[in-house]
């Protein structure tokens, strides 16, 4: 690139401005990447805790369901009496320009909507356990999707920062050096030429 730029003061000023902008852009991208990484790491810790909780909750829920099935047969008819959950909503929030989801579950309160004559506390326990699983699953879905989006953003930001650091900034730096060296060389040539001209004029006067 340096050889393609004509070495003038105007081009030198323009290239220095571009170099300053490139360096500023790299600093901003580096800050953005660090902020996103911190947010992502905190969500990863939260996801690990949620995953542990949901694994335990699922184990209890399936064990409770197994006991209820043994006591009352397959609980399919009983499950149909449980109302469908319609309280799930989705919005987003922005982290350094990255839209990440906010999953809200306004869950219906646990109400035993099935008959008591053909059920027992085993069915109640399974129902309550799976209600807790539902809430944890919504929360985990939010966190895992957020981590995925943030990781994608970190990757893109890192690529752009690397391009500025390893390609754009060195290229502009080399161009500035080329123009500066060329202008200094031209100034030395002009100075030498003026000295020769001055010496010739002095010689003519004598």
CSV table of N, CA and C in Angstrom, one decimal, residues 46-197:
chain,number,residue,atom,x,y,z
A,46,UNK,N,-23.6,-19.0,36.1
A,46,UNK,CA,-25.0,-19.1,36.4
A,46,UNK,C,-25.6,-20.3,35.7
A,47,UNK,N,-25.2,-20.5,34.5
A,47,UNK,CA,-25.7,-21.7,33.7
A,47,UNK,C,-25.3,-23.0,34.4
A,48,UNK,N,-24.1,-23.1,34.9
A,48,UNK,CA,-23.6,-24.3,35.6
A,48,UNK,C,-24.4,-24.6,36.8
A,49,UNK,N,-24.7,-23.5,37.6
A,49,UNK,CA,-25.5,-23.7,38.8
A,49,UNK,C,-26.9,-24.1,38.4
A,50,UNK,N,-27.5,-23.5,37.4
A,50,UNK,CA,-28.8,-23.9,36.9
A,50,UNK,C,-28.9,-25.3,36.4
A,51,UNK,N,-27.8,-25.7,35.7
A,51,UNK,CA,-27.8,-27.1,35.1
A,51,UNK,C,-27.8,-28.1,36.3
A,52,UNK,N,-27.0,-27.8,37.3
A,52,UNK,CA,-26.9,-28.7,38.4
A,52,UNK,C,-28.3,-28.8,39.1
A,53,UNK,N,-28.9,-27.6,39.3
A,53,UNK,CA,-30.3,-27.6,40.0
A,53,UNK,C,-31.3,-28.4,39.1
A,54,UNK,N,-31.2,-28.1,37.8
A,54,UNK,CA,-32.3,-28.8,37.0
A,54,UNK,C,-32.1,-30.3,36.8
A,55,UNK,N,-30.8,-30.7,36.9
A,55,UNK,CA,-30.5,-32.2,36.9
A,55,UNK,C,-31.1,-32.8,38.1
A,56,UNK,N,-30.9,-32.2,39.2
A,56,UNK,CA,-31.4,-32.7,40.5
A,56,UNK,C,-32.9,-32.7,40.5
A,57,UNK,N,-33.5,-31.6,40.0
A,57,UNK,CA,-35.0,-31.4,40.0
A,57,UNK,C,-35.6,-32.5,39.0
A,58,UNK,N,-35.0,-32.7,37.9
A,58,UNK,CA,-35.5,-33.7,36.9
A,58,UNK,C,-35.4,-35.1,37.5
A,59,UNK,N,-34.4,-35.4,38.2
A,59,UNK,CA,-34.2,-36.7,38.9
A,59,UNK,C,-35.4,-36.9,39.9
A,60,UNK,N,-35.6,-35.9,40.7
A,60,UNK,CA,-36.7,-36.0,41.7
A,60,UNK,C,-38.1,-36.1,41.0
A,61,UNK,N,-38.2,-35.3,39.9
A,61,UNK,CA,-39.5,-35.3,39.2
A,61,UNK,C,-39.8,-36.6,38.6
A,62,UNK,N,-38.8,-37.2,37.9
A,62,UNK,CA,-39.1,-38.5,37.2
A,62,UNK,C,-39.3,-39.6,38.2
A,63,UNK,N,-38.6,-39.5,39.3
A,63,UNK,CA,-38.8,-40.5,40.4
A,63,UNK,C,-40.2,-40.4,41.0
A,64,UNK,N,-40.6,-39.2,41.2
A,64,UNK,CA,-42.0,-39.0,41.7
A,64,UNK,C,-43.0,-39.5,40.7
A,65,UNK,N,-42.8,-39.2,39.4
A,65,UNK,CA,-43.7,-39.7,38.4
A,65,UNK,C,-43.7,-41.2,38.3
A,66,UNK,N,-42.6,-41.8,38.4
A,66,UNK,CA,-42.5,-43.3,38.4
A,66,UNK,C,-43.3,-43.9,39.5
A,67,UNK,N,-43.2,-43.3,40.7
A,67,UNK,CA,-43.9,-43.8,41.9
A,67,UNK,C,-45.4,-43.6,41.6
A,68,UNK,N,-45.8,-42.4,41.1
A,68,UNK,CA,-47.2,-42.2,40.8
A,68,UNK,C,-47.8,-43.2,39.8
A,69,UNK,N,-47.0,-43.5,38.7
A,69,UNK,CA,-47.4,-44.4,37.7
A,69,UNK,C,-47.6,-45.8,38.3
A,70,UNK,N,-46.7,-46.2,39.2
A,70,UNK,CA,-46.8,-47.5,39.9
A,70,UNK,C,-48.0,-47.6,40.7
A,71,UNK,N,-48.3,-46.5,41.4
A,71,UNK,CA,-49.5,-46.5,42.3
A,71,UNK,C,-50.8,-46.3,41.6
A,72,UNK,N,-50.8,-45.6,40.5
A,72,UNK,CA,-52.1,-45.3,39.8
A,72,UNK,C,-52.2,-45.7,38.4
A,73,UNK,N,-51.2,-46.3,37.9
A,73,UNK,CA,-51.1,-46.6,36.4
A,73,UNK,C,-50.6,-45.4,35.7
A,74,UNK,N,-50.5,-45.4,34.4
A,74,UNK,CA,-50.0,-44.3,33.6
A,74,UNK,C,-50.9,-43.1,33.9
A,75,UNK,N,-50.3,-42.0,34.2
A,75,UNK,CA,-51.0,-40.8,34.6
A,75,UNK,C,-51.4,-39.8,33.5
A,76,UNK,N,-51.6,-40.4,32.3
A,76,UNK,CA,-51.9,-39.6,31.1
A,76,UNK,C,-53.2,-38.8,31.3
A,77,UNK,N,-54.3,-39.5,31.8
A,77,UNK,CA,-55.6,-38.9,31.9
A,77,UNK,C,-55.5,-37.8,33.0
A,78,UNK,N,-54.7,-38.0,34.0
A,78,UNK,CA,-54.6,-37.0,35.1
A,78,UNK,C,-53.8,-35.8,34.6
A,79,UNK,N,-52.8,-36.0,33.7
A,79,UNK,CA,-52.0,-34.9,33.2
A,79,UNK,C,-52.8,-34.0,32.3
A,80,UNK,N,-53.8,-34.6,31.6
A,80,UNK,CA,-54.7,-33.8,30.7
A,80,UNK,C,-55.5,-32.7,31.5
A,81,UNK,N,-55.6,-33.0,32.8
A,81,UNK,CA,-56.4,-32.0,33.6
A,81,UNK,C,-55.5,-30.8,34.1
A,82,UNK,N,-54.2,-30.9,33.9
A,82,UNK,CA,-53.3,-29.8,34.2
A,82,UNK,C,-53.4,-28.8,33.1
A,83,UNK,N,-53.6,-27.5,33.5
A,83,UNK,CA,-53.7,-26.4,32.5
A,83,UNK,C,-52.4,-26.2,31.7
A,84,UNK,N,-52.6,-25.8,30.5
A,84,UNK,CA,-51.4,-25.5,29.6
A,84,UNK,C,-50.8,-24.2,30.1
A,85,UNK,N,-49.5,-24.1,30.1
A,85,UNK,CA,-48.8,-22.9,30.5
A,85,UNK,C,-48.7,-21.9,29.4
A,86,UNK,N,-49.3,-20.7,29.6
A,86,UNK,CA,-49.3,-19.7,28.6
A,86,UNK,C,-48.6,-18.4,29.1
A,87,UNK,N,-47.9,-18.5,30.2
A,87,UNK,CA,-47.3,-17.3,30.8
A,87,UNK,C,-45.9,-17.0,30.3
A,88,UNK,N,-45.4,-17.6,29.2
A,88,UNK,CA,-44.0,-17.4,28.8
A,88,UNK,C,-44.0,-16.2,27.8
A,89,UNK,N,-43.1,-15.2,28.1
A,89,UNK,CA,-42.9,-14.1,27.2
A,89,UNK,C,-41.4,-13.9,27.0
A,90,UNK,N,-41.1,-13.2,25.9
A,90,UNK,CA,-39.7,-13.0,25.5
A,90,UNK,C,-39.4,-11.6,25.1
A,91,UNK,N,-38.4,-11.0,25.8
A,91,UNK,CA,-38.0,-9.6,25.4
A,91,UNK,C,-36.4,-9.7,25.2
A,92,UNK,N,-35.8,-8.6,25.0
A,92,UNK,CA,-34.3,-8.6,24.9
A,92,UNK,C,-33.7,-7.4,25.6
A,93,UNK,N,-32.5,-7.6,25.9
A,93,UNK,CA,-31.7,-6.5,26.5
A,93,UNK,C,-30.4,-6.4,25.7
A,94,UNK,N,-29.7,-5.3,25.7
A,94,UNK,CA,-28.5,-5.1,24.9
A,94,UNK,C,-27.3,-5.0,25.8
A,95,UNK,N,-26.3,-5.8,25.4
A,95,UNK,CA,-25.0,-5.7,26.1
A,95,UNK,C,-23.9,-5.3,25.0
A,96,UNK,N,-23.5,-4.1,25.0
A,96,UNK,CA,-22.5,-3.6,24.0
A,96,UNK,C,-23.0,-3.9,22.6
A,97,UNK,N,-24.3,-3.6,22.4
A,97,UNK,CA,-24.9,-3.8,21.0
A,97,UNK,C,-25.3,-5.2,20.7
A,98,UNK,N,-25.1,-6.2,21.6
A,98,UNK,CA,-25.5,-7.5,21.4
A,98,UNK,C,-26.9,-7.8,22.1
A,99,UNK,N,-27.9,-8.1,21.3
A,99,UNK,CA,-29.2,-8.4,21.8
A,99,UNK,C,-29.3,-9.8,22.4
A,100,UNK,N,-29.5,-9.9,23.7
A,100,UNK,CA,-29.7,-11.2,24.4
A,100,UNK,C,-31.0,-11.3,25.0
A,101,UNK,N,-31.6,-12.5,25.1
A,101,UNK,CA,-33.0,-12.7,25.4
A,101,UNK,C,-33.2,-12.5,26.9
A,102,UNK,N,-34.4,-12.1,27.2
A,102,UNK,CA,-34.9,-12.1,28.6
A,102,UNK,C,-36.2,-12.9,28.6
A,103,UNK,N,-36.1,-14.1,29.2
A,103,UNK,CA,-37.3,-15.0,29.2
A,103,UNK,C,-38.0,-14.8,30.5
A,104,UNK,N,-39.3,-14.5,30.4
A,104,UNK,CA,-40.1,-14.3,31.6
A,104,UNK,C,-41.2,-15.3,31.7
A,105,UNK,N,-41.3,-15.9,32.8
A,105,UNK,CA,-42.4,-16.9,32.9
A,105,UNK,C,-43.3,-16.5,34.1
A,106,UNK,N,-44.4,-16.0,33.8
A,106,UNK,CA,-45.4,-15.7,34.8
A,106,UNK,C,-46.3,-17.0,35.0
A,107,UNK,N,-45.6,-17.9,35.7
A,107,UNK,CA,-46.2,-19.2,35.8
A,107,UNK,C,-47.5,-19.1,36.6
A,108,UNK,N,-48.5,-20.0,36.2
A,108,UNK,CA,-49.7,-20.1,37.0
A,108,UNK,C,-49.4,-20.7,38.3
A,109,UNK,N,-50.1,-20.3,39.4
A,109,UNK,CA,-49.8,-21.0,40.7
A,109,UNK,C,-50.2,-22.4,40.6
A,110,UNK,N,-49.5,-23.2,41.4
A,110,UNK,CA,-49.8,-24.7,41.4
A,110,UNK,C,-51.1,-24.9,42.1
A,111,UNK,N,-52.1,-25.3,41.3
A,111,UNK,CA,-53.4,-25.7,41.8
A,111,UNK,C,-53.7,-27.1,41.3
A,112,UNK,N,-54.2,-27.9,42.2
A,112,UNK,CA,-54.5,-29.3,41.9
A,112,UNK,C,-55.9,-29.3,41.2
A,113,UNK,N,-55.8,-29.4,39.9
A,113,UNK,CA,-57.0,-29.4,39.1
A,113,UNK,C,-57.6,-30.7,38.8
A,114,UNK,N,-57.0,-31.8,39.2
A,114,UNK,CA,-57.5,-33.1,39.0
A,114,UNK,C,-58.2,-33.6,40.2
A,115,UNK,N,-59.0,-34.7,40.0
A,115,UNK,CA,-59.8,-35.2,41.1
A,115,UNK,C,-58.9,-35.9,42.2
A,116,UNK,N,-59.4,-35.8,43.4
A,116,UNK,CA,-58.6,-36.4,44.5
A,116,UNK,C,-59.0,-37.9,44.7
A,117,UNK,N,-60.1,-38.3,44.2
A,117,UNK,CA,-60.5,-39.7,44.5
A,117,UNK,C,-59.6,-40.7,43.8
A,118,UNK,N,-59.1,-40.4,42.7
A,118,UNK,CA,-58.3,-41.3,41.9
A,118,UNK,C,-56.8,-41.0,42.0
A,119,UNK,N,-56.4,-40.1,42.8
A,119,UNK,CA,-55.0,-39.7,42.9
A,119,UNK,C,-54.6,-39.8,44.4
A,120,UNK,N,-53.2,-39.4,44.6
A,120,UNK,CA,-52.7,-39.4,45.9
A,120,UNK,C,-51.6,-38.4,46.0
A,121,UNK,N,-51.0,-38.3,47.1
A,121,UNK,CA,-49.9,-37.3,47.3
A,121,UNK,C,-48.7,-37.6,46.4
A,122,UNK,N,-48.6,-38.8,45.8
A,122,UNK,CA,-47.5,-39.1,44.9
A,122,UNK,C,-47.7,-38.4,43.6
A,123,UNK,N,-48.9,-38.2,43.1
A,123,UNK,CA,-49.2,-37.4,41.9
A,123,UNK,C,-49.0,-36.0,42.2
A,124,UNK,N,-49.4,-35.5,43.4
A,124,UNK,CA,-49.1,-34.1,43.8
A,124,UNK,C,-47.6,-33.8,43.8
A,125,UNK,N,-46.8,-34.7,44.3
A,125,UNK,CA,-45.4,-34.5,44.4
A,125,UNK,C,-44.8,-34.4,42.9
A,126,UNK,N,-45.2,-35.3,42.1
A,126,UNK,CA,-44.8,-35.3,40.7
A,126,UNK,C,-45.1,-34.0,40.0
A,127,UNK,N,-46.4,-33.5,40.2
A,127,UNK,CA,-46.8,-32.3,39.6
A,127,UNK,C,-46.0,-31.1,40.1
A,128,UNK,N,-45.8,-31.0,41.4
A,128,UNK,CA,-45.0,-29.9,42.0
A,128,UNK,C,-43.6,-29.9,41.4
A,129,UNK,N,-43.0,-31.1,41.4
A,129,UNK,CA,-41.6,-31.2,40.9
A,129,UNK,C,-41.5,-30.8,39.4
A,130,UNK,N,-42.4,-31.2,38.6
A,130,UNK,CA,-42.3,-30.8,37.2
A,130,UNK,C,-42.6,-29.3,37.0
A,131,UNK,N,-43.4,-28.8,37.9
A,131,UNK,CA,-43.7,-27.3,37.8
A,131,UNK,C,-42.4,-26.6,38.1
A,132,UNK,N,-41.6,-27.1,39.0
A,132,UNK,CA,-40.3,-26.5,39.3
A,132,UNK,C,-39.3,-26.6,38.1
A,133,UNK,N,-39.4,-27.8,37.5
A,133,UNK,CA,-38.6,-28.1,36.3
A,133,UNK,C,-38.9,-27.1,35.2
A,134,UNK,N,-40.2,-26.8,35.0
A,134,UNK,CA,-40.6,-25.8,34.0
A,134,UNK,C,-40.0,-24.5,34.2
A,135,UNK,N,-40.0,-24.0,35.4
A,135,UNK,CA,-39.4,-22.7,35.7
A,135,UNK,C,-37.9,-22.7,35.5
A,136,UNK,N,-37.2,-23.7,36.0
A,136,UNK,CA,-35.8,-23.8,35.8
A,136,UNK,C,-35.4,-23.9,34.3
A,137,UNK,N,-36.2,-24.6,33.6
A,137,UNK,CA,-35.9,-24.8,32.1
A,137,UNK,C,-36.0,-23.4,31.4
A,138,UNK,N,-37.0,-22.6,31.7
A,138,UNK,CA,-37.2,-21.3,31.1
A,138,UNK,C,-36.0,-20.4,31.4
A,139,UNK,N,-35.5,-20.5,32.7
A,139,UNK,CA,-34.4,-19.7,33.1
A,139,UNK,C,-33.1,-20.1,32.4
A,140,UNK,N,-32.9,-21.4,32.3
A,140,UNK,CA,-31.7,-22.0,31.7
A,140,UNK,C,-31.7,-21.7,30.2
A,141,UNK,N,-32.9,-21.7,29.6
A,141,UNK,CA,-33.0,-21.4,28.1
A,141,UNK,C,-32.5,-20.0,27.9
A,142,UNK,N,-32.9,-19.1,28.8
A,142,UNK,CA,-32.5,-17.7,28.6
A,142,UNK,C,-30.9,-17.6,28.7
A,143,UNK,N,-30.4,-18.2,29.8
A,143,UNK,CA,-28.9,-18.1,30.0
A,143,UNK,C,-28.1,-18.7,28.9
A,144,UNK,N,-28.5,-19.9,28.5
A,144,UNK,CA,-27.7,-20.6,27.5
A,144,UNK,C,-27.8,-19.9,26.1
A,145,UNK,N,-28.9,-19.4,25.8
A,145,UNK,CA,-29.0,-18.6,24.5
A,145,UNK,C,-28.2,-17.3,24.6
A,146,UNK,N,-28.2,-16.7,25.8
A,146,UNK,CA,-27.4,-15.5,26.0
A,146,UNK,C,-25.9,-15.8,25.8
A,147,UNK,N,-25.5,-16.9,26.4
A,147,UNK,CA,-24.1,-17.3,26.3
A,147,UNK,C,-23.7,-17.5,24.8
A,148,UNK,N,-24.6,-18.2,24.1
A,148,UNK,CA,-24.3,-18.5,22.7
A,148,UNK,C,-24.2,-17.2,21.9
A,149,UNK,N,-25.1,-16.2,22.1
A,149,UNK,CA,-25.0,-15.0,21.4
A,149,UNK,C,-23.8,-14.1,21.7
A,150,UNK,N,-23.5,-14.1,23.0
A,150,UNK,CA,-22.3,-13.4,23.4
A,150,UNK,C,-21.0,-14.0,22.9
A,151,UNK,N,-21.0,-15.3,22.9
A,151,UNK,CA,-19.8,-16.0,22.4
A,151,UNK,C,-19.6,-15.7,20.9
A,152,UNK,N,-20.7,-15.7,20.1
A,152,UNK,CA,-20.7,-15.3,18.7
A,152,UNK,C,-20.2,-13.9,18.5
A,153,UNK,N,-20.6,-13.0,19.4
A,153,UNK,CA,-20.2,-11.6,19.3
A,153,UNK,C,-18.7,-11.4,19.7
A,154,UNK,N,-18.3,-12.2,20.7
A,154,UNK,CA,-16.8,-12.1,21.0
A,154,UNK,C,-16.0,-12.6,19.8
A,155,UNK,N,-16.4,-13.6,19.2
A,155,UNK,CA,-15.7,-14.1,18.0
A,155,UNK,C,-15.6,-13.1,16.9
A,156,UNK,N,-16.7,-12.4,16.6
A,156,UNK,CA,-16.7,-11.4,15.6
A,156,UNK,C,-15.9,-10.2,16.0
A,157,UNK,N,-16.0,-9.8,17.2
A,157,UNK,CA,-15.2,-8.6,17.7
A,157,UNK,C,-13.8,-8.9,17.7
A,158,UNK,N,-13.4,-10.2,18.1
A,158,UNK,CA,-12.0,-10.5,18.1
A,158,UNK,C,-11.4,-10.5,16.7
A,159,UNK,N,-12.2,-11.0,15.7
A,159,UNK,CA,-11.7,-11.0,14.3
A,159,UNK,C,-11.5,-9.6,13.8
A,160,UNK,N,-12.4,-8.7,14.1
A,160,UNK,CA,-12.2,-7.3,13.7
A,160,UNK,C,-11.0,-6.6,14.4
A,161,UNK,N,-10.9,-6.9,15.7
A,161,UNK,CA,-9.7,-6.4,16.4
A,161,UNK,C,-8.4,-6.9,15.8
A,162,UNK,N,-8.4,-8.2,15.5
A,162,UNK,CA,-7.2,-8.8,14.9
A,162,UNK,C,-6.9,-8.2,13.6
A,163,UNK,N,-7.9,-7.9,12.8
A,163,UNK,CA,-7.7,-7.3,11.5
A,163,UNK,C,-7.1,-5.9,11.6
A,164,UNK,N,-7.6,-5.1,12.6
A,164,UNK,CA,-7.0,-3.8,12.8
A,164,UNK,C,-5.6,-3.9,13.3
A,165,UNK,N,-5.4,-4.8,14.3
A,165,UNK,CA,-4.1,-4.9,14.9
A,165,UNK,C,-3.0,-5.4,14.0
A,166,UNK,N,-3.3,-6.4,13.2
A,166,UNK,CA,-2.3,-7.2,12.4
A,166,UNK,C,-2.3,-6.8,11.0
A,167,UNK,N,-3.3,-6.1,10.5
A,167,UNK,CA,-3.3,-5.7,9.0
A,167,UNK,C,-3.4,-4.2,8.8
A,168,UNK,N,-4.5,-3.6,9.3
A,168,UNK,CA,-4.8,-2.2,9.0
A,168,UNK,C,-3.8,-1.3,9.6
A,169,UNK,N,-3.6,-1.4,11.0
A,169,UNK,CA,-2.7,-0.5,11.7
A,169,UNK,C,-1.2,-0.6,11.1
A,170,UNK,N,-0.7,-1.8,11.0
A,170,UNK,CA,0.7,-1.9,10.4
A,170,UNK,C,0.8,-1.3,9.0
A,171,UNK,N,-0.3,-1.5,8.2
A,171,UNK,CA,-0.3,-1.0,6.8
A,171,UNK,C,-0.3,0.6,6.9
A,172,UNK,N,-1.1,1.2,7.7
A,172,UNK,CA,-1.1,2.6,7.8
A,172,UNK,C,0.2,3.1,8.4
A,173,UNK,N,0.8,2.4,9.4
A,173,UNK,CA,2.1,2.8,10.0
A,173,UNK,C,3.2,2.8,8.9
A,174,UNK,N,3.2,1.7,8.1
A,174,UNK,CA,4.2,1.6,7.0
A,174,UNK,C,4.0,2.8,6.0
A,175,UNK,N,2.7,3.1,5.7
A,175,UNK,CA,2.5,4.2,4.8
A,175,UNK,C,3.0,5.5,5.3
A,176,UNK,N,2.7,5.8,6.6
A,176,UNK,CA,3.2,7.0,7.2
A,176,UNK,C,4.7,7.0,7.2
A,177,UNK,N,5.4,5.9,7.4
A,177,UNK,CA,6.8,5.9,7.4
A,177,UNK,C,7.3,6.1,6.0
A,178,UNK,N,6.7,5.5,5.0
A,178,UNK,CA,7.1,5.7,3.6
A,178,UNK,C,7.0,7.2,3.2
A,179,UNK,N,5.8,7.8,3.5
A,179,UNK,CA,5.6,9.2,3.1
A,179,UNK,C,6.6,10.1,3.8
A,180,UNK,N,6.8,9.9,5.1
A,180,UNK,CA,7.7,10.7,5.9
A,180,UNK,C,9.1,10.6,5.4
A,181,UNK,N,9.6,9.4,5.1
A,181,UNK,CA,10.9,9.2,4.6
A,181,UNK,C,11.1,9.9,3.2
A,182,UNK,N,10.0,9.7,2.4
A,182,UNK,CA,10.1,10.3,1.0
A,182,UNK,C,10.1,11.8,1.1
A,183,UNK,N,9.3,12.4,2.0
A,183,UNK,CA,9.3,13.9,2.1
A,183,UNK,C,10.6,14.4,2.7
A,184,UNK,N,11.2,13.7,3.7
A,184,UNK,CA,12.5,14.1,4.2
A,184,UNK,C,13.6,14.0,3.2
A,185,UNK,N,13.5,13.0,2.4
A,185,UNK,CA,14.5,12.8,1.3
A,185,UNK,C,14.4,13.9,0.3
A,186,UNK,N,13.1,14.3,0.0
A,186,UNK,CA,12.9,15.4,-1.0
A,186,UNK,C,13.4,16.7,-0.4
A,187,UNK,N,13.2,16.9,0.9
A,187,UNK,CA,13.7,18.1,1.6
A,187,UNK,C,15.2,18.2,1.5
A,188,UNK,N,15.8,17.1,1.7
A,188,UNK,CA,17.3,17.0,1.7
A,188,UNK,C,17.8,17.4,0.2
A,189,UNK,N,17.1,16.8,-0.8
A,189,UNK,CA,17.5,17.1,-2.2
A,189,UNK,C,17.3,18.6,-2.5
A,190,UNK,N,16.1,19.1,-2.0
A,190,UNK,CA,15.9,20.5,-2.3
A,190,UNK,C,16.9,21.4,-1.6
A,191,UNK,N,17.3,21.0,-0.4
A,191,UNK,CA,18.3,21.8,0.4
A,191,UNK,C,19.6,21.8,-0.4
A,192,UNK,N,20.0,20.6,-0.8
A,192,UNK,CA,21.3,20.4,-1.5
A,192,UNK,C,21.2,21.2,-2.8
A,193,UNK,N,20.1,21.2,-3.5
A,193,UNK,CA,20.0,21.9,-4.8
A,193,UNK,C,20.1,23.4,-4.6
A,194,UNK,N,19.5,23.9,-3.5
A,194,UNK,CA,19.5,25.3,-3.2
A,194,UNK,C,21.0,25.7,-2.9
A,195,UNK,N,21.7,24.9,-2.2
A,195,UNK,CA,23.1,25.2,-1.8
A,195,UNK,C,23.9,25.3,-3.1
A,196,UNK,N,23.7,24.4,-4.0
A,196,UNK,CA,24.4,24.4,-5.3
A,196,UNK,C,24.1,25.7,-6.1
A,197,UNK,N,22.8,26.0,-6.1
A,197,UNK,CA,22.4,27.2,-6.9
A,197,UNK,C,23.0,28.5,-6.2
